[in-house]
Amino acid sequence: MTHLRRIMLEELQRRHYSEATTQHYIRFVERFAQHFRCSPDRLGRQHIREYQAQLFTVQKLSPGTVTNHLCALRFFYIQTLKKPWSIADTPYPKKRHRLPTILSQEEVAQLIDAAPTTFYRTVLMTLYATGVRNAELTRLKISDVDSQRMVLHVQGGKGRQDRDVMLSPILLEELRAHWRRLRTRSSVWLFPGNRWHSGDQPIDTKTPRYACQDAARRAGIKKKVYPHVLRHCFATHLLEAGADLHTIQILLGHHDLKETAIYLHLSQRHLHATASPLDSLVLKGRLQPEG
């Protein structure tokens, strides 16, 4: 497996897969081989189907997680072993489409106000004000803050795409205050890592998650709050304020407008703009409004 692992790693890196995806794919293939106690290049379609069933019935994994395992195996067979892969023989499980959690603007304000530290407060404000992904936030550099054009540069986003998002005057003021509060100022990173935020590396993705969890608990918000929830709030609240879908698509860095269209299902303005057909029925004995 060592030789195959090296070849797969080289193929993943050559195609510019992220470090996290690369490690996941290699680990999934290794688990597949360990399950059958056999080198994966000696396993075939029947083994894949059997393993897929085992992931569902024994490990009780979600459809999305099982799909990730299959994607790793498909990459291994096609790119590493140069063998054919039949979707018909190993179909991907259907995913459950759930609407994301959304906080009201009042709840977002409560969340930010409940941040246990000023550093966490700045992190939460940046997530909500820009709609950046968790990993994108951790990699923000000082040079990405463009106060002349009032934009924030997001470099190397999903799909290695760069984009600009609006820079709120309130956020700019907060970022400047955040910078003055730092004991040791990094020459590169907007959110430096380590305990005192004085390291030469940026914060990791756990820090924004902790910021969300701690603030939600302190604010008494029962919904599960994590960084991507604030990205959903950013898009939904923009839509409710009158922004068009295409603009939101660009700000979020979505390649397909279909990804952005989900916010139509979450926007109160759009939900309330259409009356229920019940309202147009003439019903006998209909209750009259009181007063």
Short mmCIF file of C-alpha atoms in Angstrom, two decimals:
data_model
loop_
_atom_site.label_atom_id
_atom_site.label_comp_id
_atom_site.label_asym_id
_atom_site.label_seq_id
_atom_site.Cartn_x
_atom_site.Cartn_y
_atom_site.Cartn_z
CA MET A 1 0.00 0.00 0.00
CA THR A 2 2.97 2.33 0.58
CA HIS A 3 3.77 2.50 -3.14
CA LEU A 4 0.10 3.03 -4.08
CA ARG A 5 -0.27 5.65 -1.37
CA ARG A 6 2.63 7.65 -2.83
CA ILE A 7 1.17 7.48 -6.34
CA MET A 8 -2.28 8.57 -5.10
CA LEU A 9 -0.74 11.43 -3.11
CA GLU A 10 1.13 12.65 -6.18
CA GLU A 11 -2.04 12.50 -8.30
CA LEU A 12 -4.06 14.44 -5.71
CA GLN A 13 -1.39 17.12 -5.41
CA ARG A 14 -1.01 17.37 -9.18
CA ARG A 15 -4.74 18.13 -9.44
CA HIS A 16 -4.48 20.75 -6.66
CA TYR A 17 -6.74 19.02 -4.13
CA SER A 18 -6.69 20.72 -0.75
CA GLU A 19 -4.56 19.29 2.04
CA ALA A 20 -7.65 18.27 4.04
CA THR A 21 -9.27 16.48 1.08
CA THR A 22 -5.99 14.76 0.22
CA GLN A 23 -5.63 13.36 3.72
CA HIS A 24 -9.27 12.27 3.83
CA TYR A 25 -9.06 10.46 0.49
CA ILE A 26 -5.92 8.56 1.44
CA ARG A 27 -7.37 7.61 4.83
CA PHE A 28 -10.63 6.38 3.26
CA VAL A 29 -8.76 4.14 0.81
CA GLU A 30 -6.58 2.76 3.62
CA ARG A 31 -9.69 1.94 5.67
CA PHE A 32 -11.18 0.16 2.67
CA ALA A 33 -8.05 -2.00 2.36
CA GLN A 34 -7.93 -2.66 6.11
CA HIS A 35 -11.55 -3.79 6.11
CA PHE A 36 -10.75 -6.62 3.68
CA ARG A 37 -7.16 -7.05 4.92
CA CYS A 38 -6.01 -6.88 1.35
CA SER A 39 -4.18 -4.46 -0.93
CA PRO A 40 -6.83 -2.21 -2.56
CA ASP A 41 -5.54 -2.88 -6.08
CA ARG A 42 -6.71 -6.50 -5.65
CA LEU A 43 -10.26 -5.49 -4.71
CA GLY A 44 -13.07 -4.92 -7.20
CA ARG A 45 -16.68 -3.82 -7.68
CA GLN A 46 -18.20 -6.47 -5.45
CA HIS A 47 -15.92 -5.45 -2.58
CA ILE A 48 -16.85 -1.78 -3.08
CA ARG A 49 -20.59 -2.59 -2.97
CA GLU A 50 -20.12 -4.73 0.13
CA TYR A 51 -18.08 -2.00 1.80
CA GLN A 52 -20.67 0.65 0.89
CA ALA A 53 -23.41 -1.44 2.54
CA GLN A 54 -21.22 -1.89 5.61
CA LEU A 55 -20.72 1.87 5.94
CA PHE A 56 -24.50 2.30 6.03
CA THR A 57 -25.64 -0.66 8.10
CA VAL A 58 -22.77 -1.20 10.55
CA GLN A 59 -21.07 2.18 10.89
CA LYS A 60 -24.36 4.08 10.44
CA LEU A 61 -22.70 6.81 8.39
CA SER A 62 -24.74 9.53 6.70
CA PRO A 63 -25.30 9.51 2.91
CA GLY A 64 -22.93 12.47 2.53
CA THR A 65 -20.12 10.69 4.40
CA VAL A 66 -20.62 7.49 2.40
CA THR A 67 -20.45 9.54 -0.79
CA ASN A 68 -17.11 11.00 0.35
CA HIS A 69 -15.76 7.46 0.82
CA LEU A 70 -16.94 6.50 -2.67
CA CYS A 71 -15.39 9.64 -4.19
CA ALA A 72 -12.05 8.65 -2.64
CA LEU A 73 -12.31 5.10 -3.98
CA ARG A 74 -13.37 6.36 -7.40
CA PHE A 75 -10.34 8.67 -7.55
CA PHE A 76 -8.07 5.81 -6.48
CA TYR A 77 -9.37 3.39 -9.12
CA ILE A 78 -9.50 5.88 -12.00
CA GLN A 79 -6.45 8.09 -11.34
CA THR A 80 -4.11 5.78 -9.41
CA LEU A 81 -4.90 2.33 -10.83
CA LYS A 82 -6.11 3.63 -14.23
CA LYS A 83 -9.09 1.28 -14.07
CA PRO A 84 -12.68 1.98 -15.20
CA TRP A 85 -15.36 2.93 -12.68
CA SER A 86 -19.03 2.34 -13.27
CA ILE A 87 -21.48 4.67 -11.54
CA ALA A 88 -24.23 2.17 -12.35
CA ASP A 89 -22.43 -0.56 -10.39
CA THR A 90 -21.71 1.67 -7.40
CA PRO A 91 -24.34 4.42 -7.32
CA TYR A 92 -23.90 7.30 -4.92
CA PRO A 93 -26.50 7.44 -2.14
CA LYS A 94 -29.10 10.16 -2.31
CA LYS A 95 -28.45 13.06 0.02
CA ARG A 96 -31.06 14.56 2.29
CA HIS A 97 -31.49 18.21 1.38
CA ARG A 98 -31.92 20.20 4.56
CA LEU A 99 -32.32 23.94 4.78
CA PRO A 100 -29.50 25.54 6.78
CA THR A 101 -29.99 27.17 10.16
CA ILE A 102 -30.65 30.91 9.97
CA LEU A 103 -30.47 33.47 12.76
CA SER A 104 -32.54 36.62 12.73
CA GLN A 105 -30.66 39.93 12.71
CA GLU A 106 -31.59 40.34 16.36
CA GLU A 107 -30.05 36.95 17.15
CA VAL A 108 -26.88 37.83 15.24
CA ALA A 109 -26.58 41.02 17.29
CA GLN A 110 -27.07 39.01 20.50
CA LEU A 111 -24.43 36.53 19.37
CA ILE A 112 -21.84 39.22 18.64
CA ASP A 113 -22.59 41.08 21.87
CA ALA A 114 -22.18 37.83 23.85
CA ALA A 115 -18.69 37.10 22.52
CA PRO A 116 -16.50 36.28 25.56
CA THR A 117 -13.45 38.18 24.23
CA THR A 118 -12.87 41.14 21.94
CA PHE A 119 -10.91 38.86 19.60
CA TYR A 120 -13.91 36.51 19.29
CA ARG A 121 -16.17 39.53 18.76
CA THR A 122 -14.06 40.69 15.81
CA VAL A 123 -14.05 37.18 14.33
CA LEU A 124 -17.86 36.95 14.54
CA MET A 125 -18.32 40.42 13.05
CA THR A 126 -16.01 39.57 10.15
CA LEU A 127 -17.81 36.29 9.40
CA TYR A 128 -21.21 37.99 9.32
CA ALA A 129 -20.16 41.21 7.57
CA THR A 130 -18.37 39.48 4.69
CA GLY A 131 -19.90 36.01 4.33
CA VAL A 132 -16.46 34.42 4.06
CA ARG A 133 -16.01 30.73 4.74
CA ASN A 134 -14.30 29.62 7.96
CA ALA A 135 -11.07 28.60 6.21
CA GLU A 136 -11.08 31.82 4.17
CA LEU A 137 -11.30 33.90 7.33
CA THR A 138 -8.31 32.18 8.93
CA ARG A 139 -6.15 32.98 5.88
CA LEU A 140 -7.01 36.69 5.67
CA LYS A 141 -3.94 38.89 5.49
CA ILE A 142 -3.43 42.48 6.56
CA SER A 143 -2.91 43.39 2.92
CA ASP A 144 -6.37 41.99 2.08
CA VAL A 145 -8.03 44.92 3.86
CA ASP A 146 -8.40 47.61 1.16
CA SER A 147 -9.69 50.72 2.91
CA GLN A 148 -9.26 52.84 -0.23
CA ARG A 149 -11.74 50.80 -2.27
CA MET A 150 -13.61 49.58 0.85
CA VAL A 151 -13.33 45.93 -0.14
CA LEU A 152 -11.85 42.84 1.46
CA HIS A 153 -9.81 40.60 -0.84
CA VAL A 154 -10.50 36.88 -0.40
CA GLN A 155 -7.61 34.99 -1.93
CA GLY A 156 -7.52 31.28 -2.74
CA GLY A 157 -11.15 30.58 -1.86
CA LYS A 158 -12.98 27.37 -2.71
CA GLY A 159 -11.82 26.16 -6.10
CA ARG A 160 -8.73 28.38 -5.69
CA GLN A 161 -10.79 31.39 -6.79
CA ASP A 162 -10.13 34.96 -5.63
CA ARG A 163 -12.95 37.44 -5.06
CA ASP A 164 -13.69 40.78 -3.40
CA VAL A 165 -16.42 41.39 -0.83
CA MET A 166 -17.69 44.64 0.62
CA LEU A 167 -15.85 46.14 3.58
CA SER A 168 -18.34 47.63 6.01
CA PRO A 169 -17.22 50.92 7.61
CA ILE A 170 -18.24 49.44 10.98
CA LEU A 171 -16.11 46.35 10.32
CA LEU A 172 -13.16 48.51 9.20
CA GLU A 173 -13.36 50.44 12.47
CA GLU A 174 -13.55 47.16 14.41
CA LEU A 175 -10.55 45.68 12.54
CA ARG A 176 -8.48 48.77 13.28
CA ALA A 177 -9.37 48.52 16.97
CA HIS A 178 -8.57 44.80 16.88
CA TRP A 179 -5.17 45.60 15.39
CA ARG A 180 -4.39 48.15 18.11
CA ARG A 181 -5.32 45.60 20.79
CA LEU A 182 -2.84 42.94 19.64
CA ARG A 183 0.21 42.64 21.90
CA THR A 184 2.49 41.63 19.04
CA ARG A 185 1.40 42.51 15.54
CA SER A 186 1.97 40.04 12.76
CA SER A 187 3.50 41.34 9.58
CA VAL A 188 1.22 39.10 7.52
CA TRP A 189 -1.88 37.68 9.18
CA LEU A 190 -5.01 39.62 10.14
CA PHE A 191 -5.88 36.99 12.77
CA PRO A 192 -2.57 35.64 14.12
CA GLY A 193 -2.55 32.35 15.99
CA ASN A 194 -1.38 31.07 19.42
CA ARG A 195 -2.80 31.91 22.86
CA TRP A 196 -1.94 35.61 22.75
CA HIS A 197 -2.56 35.95 19.00
CA SER A 198 1.05 36.87 18.40
CA GLY A 199 2.22 33.90 16.35
CA ASP A 200 3.72 33.86 12.88
CA GLN A 201 0.94 31.53 11.69
CA PRO A 202 -2.80 32.33 11.39
CA ILE A 203 -5.49 30.95 13.68
CA ASP A 204 -6.81 27.50 12.80
CA THR A 205 -10.41 26.75 11.85
CA LYS A 206 -11.23 25.63 15.40
CA THR A 207 -10.98 29.19 16.73
CA PRO A 208 -13.99 30.61 14.80
CA ARG A 209 -16.00 27.50 15.74
CA TYR A 210 -15.22 28.05 19.42
CA ALA A 211 -16.14 31.72 19.04
CA CYS A 212 -19.57 30.77 17.66
CA GLN A 213 -20.22 28.07 20.26
CA ASP A 214 -19.18 30.16 23.26
CA ALA A 215 -21.12 33.23 22.14
CA ALA A 216 -24.26 31.20 21.36
CA ARG A 217 -24.17 29.57 24.79
CA ARG A 218 -23.68 32.91 26.55
CA ALA A 219 -26.47 34.51 24.48
CA GLY A 220 -28.88 31.66 25.25
CA ILE A 221 -29.33 30.82 21.56
CA LYS A 222 -30.56 27.24 21.31
CA LYS A 223 -29.84 26.84 17.59
CA LYS A 224 -26.58 25.15 16.64
CA VAL A 225 -24.29 27.98 15.57
CA TYR A 226 -21.05 27.50 13.65
CA PRO A 227 -19.16 29.78 11.22
CA HIS A 228 -21.05 28.69 8.10
CA VAL A 229 -24.34 29.72 9.78
CA LEU A 230 -23.13 33.33 9.72
CA ARG A 231 -22.34 32.93 6.02
CA HIS A 232 -25.94 31.75 5.48
CA CYS A 233 -27.18 34.71 7.54
CA PHE A 234 -25.08 37.12 5.47
CA ALA A 235 -26.68 35.88 2.23
CA THR A 236 -30.23 35.61 3.57
CA HIS A 237 -30.22 39.04 5.19
CA LEU A 238 -28.80 40.61 2.01
CA LEU A 239 -31.62 39.02 0.02
CA GLU A 240 -34.20 40.29 2.50
CA ALA A 241 -32.68 43.78 2.18
CA GLY A 242 -33.23 43.74 -1.59
CA ALA A 243 -29.94 42.48 -3.03
CA ASP A 244 -30.32 40.38 -6.18
CA LEU A 245 -29.29 36.74 -6.38
CA HIS A 246 -26.52 37.30 -8.92
CA THR A 247 -24.80 39.86 -6.68
CA ILE A 248 -25.02 37.48 -3.71
CA GLN A 249 -23.64 34.69 -5.89
CA ILE A 250 -20.56 36.79 -6.68
CA LEU A 251 -20.06 37.81 -3.04
CA LEU A 252 -20.28 34.18 -1.87
CA GLY A 253 -18.01 32.88 -4.62
CA HIS A 254 -20.59 30.38 -5.90
CA HIS A 255 -19.92 28.95 -9.38
CA ASP A 256 -23.55 28.04 -10.00
CA LEU A 257 -26.57 30.25 -9.32
CA LYS A 258 -28.41 27.12 -8.14
CA GLU A 259 -26.20 27.13 -5.03
CA THR A 260 -27.34 30.66 -4.23
CA ALA A 261 -31.02 30.04 -5.01
CA ILE A 262 -31.42 28.11 -1.74
CA TYR A 263 -31.62 31.47 0.04
CA LEU A 264 -34.95 32.13 -1.67
CA HIS A 265 -36.31 29.38 0.59
CA LEU A 266 -34.91 31.14 3.66
CA SER A 267 -35.73 34.80 2.98
CA GLN A 268 -38.76 36.03 4.92
CA ARG A 269 -39.30 38.78 2.35
CA HIS A 270 -39.72 36.23 -0.43
CA LEU A 271 -41.70 33.77 1.72
CA HIS A 272 -44.17 36.48 2.78
CA ALA A 273 -44.44 38.08 -0.66
CA THR A 274 -46.70 35.29 -1.89
CA ALA A 275 -50.05 34.73 -0.21
CA SER A 276 -51.26 31.25 0.63
CA PRO A 277 -54.03 30.01 -1.72
CA LEU A 278 -56.15 29.52 1.40
CA ASP A 279 -56.42 33.29 1.72
CA SER A 280 -58.35 33.56 -1.56
CA LEU A 281 -61.02 31.00 -0.66
CA VAL A 282 -64.51 32.12 0.26
CA LEU A 283 -65.37 29.86 3.17
CA LYS A 284 -68.69 29.55 4.95
CA GLY A 285 -68.61 30.47 8.59
CA ARG A 286 -65.26 32.16 8.23
CA LEU A 287 -64.21 33.78 11.49
CA GLN A 288 -64.26 37.57 11.43
CA PRO A 289 -61.31 39.49 12.82
CA GLU A 290 -61.86 40.58 16.43
CA GLY A 291 -62.20 44.21 17.34
#
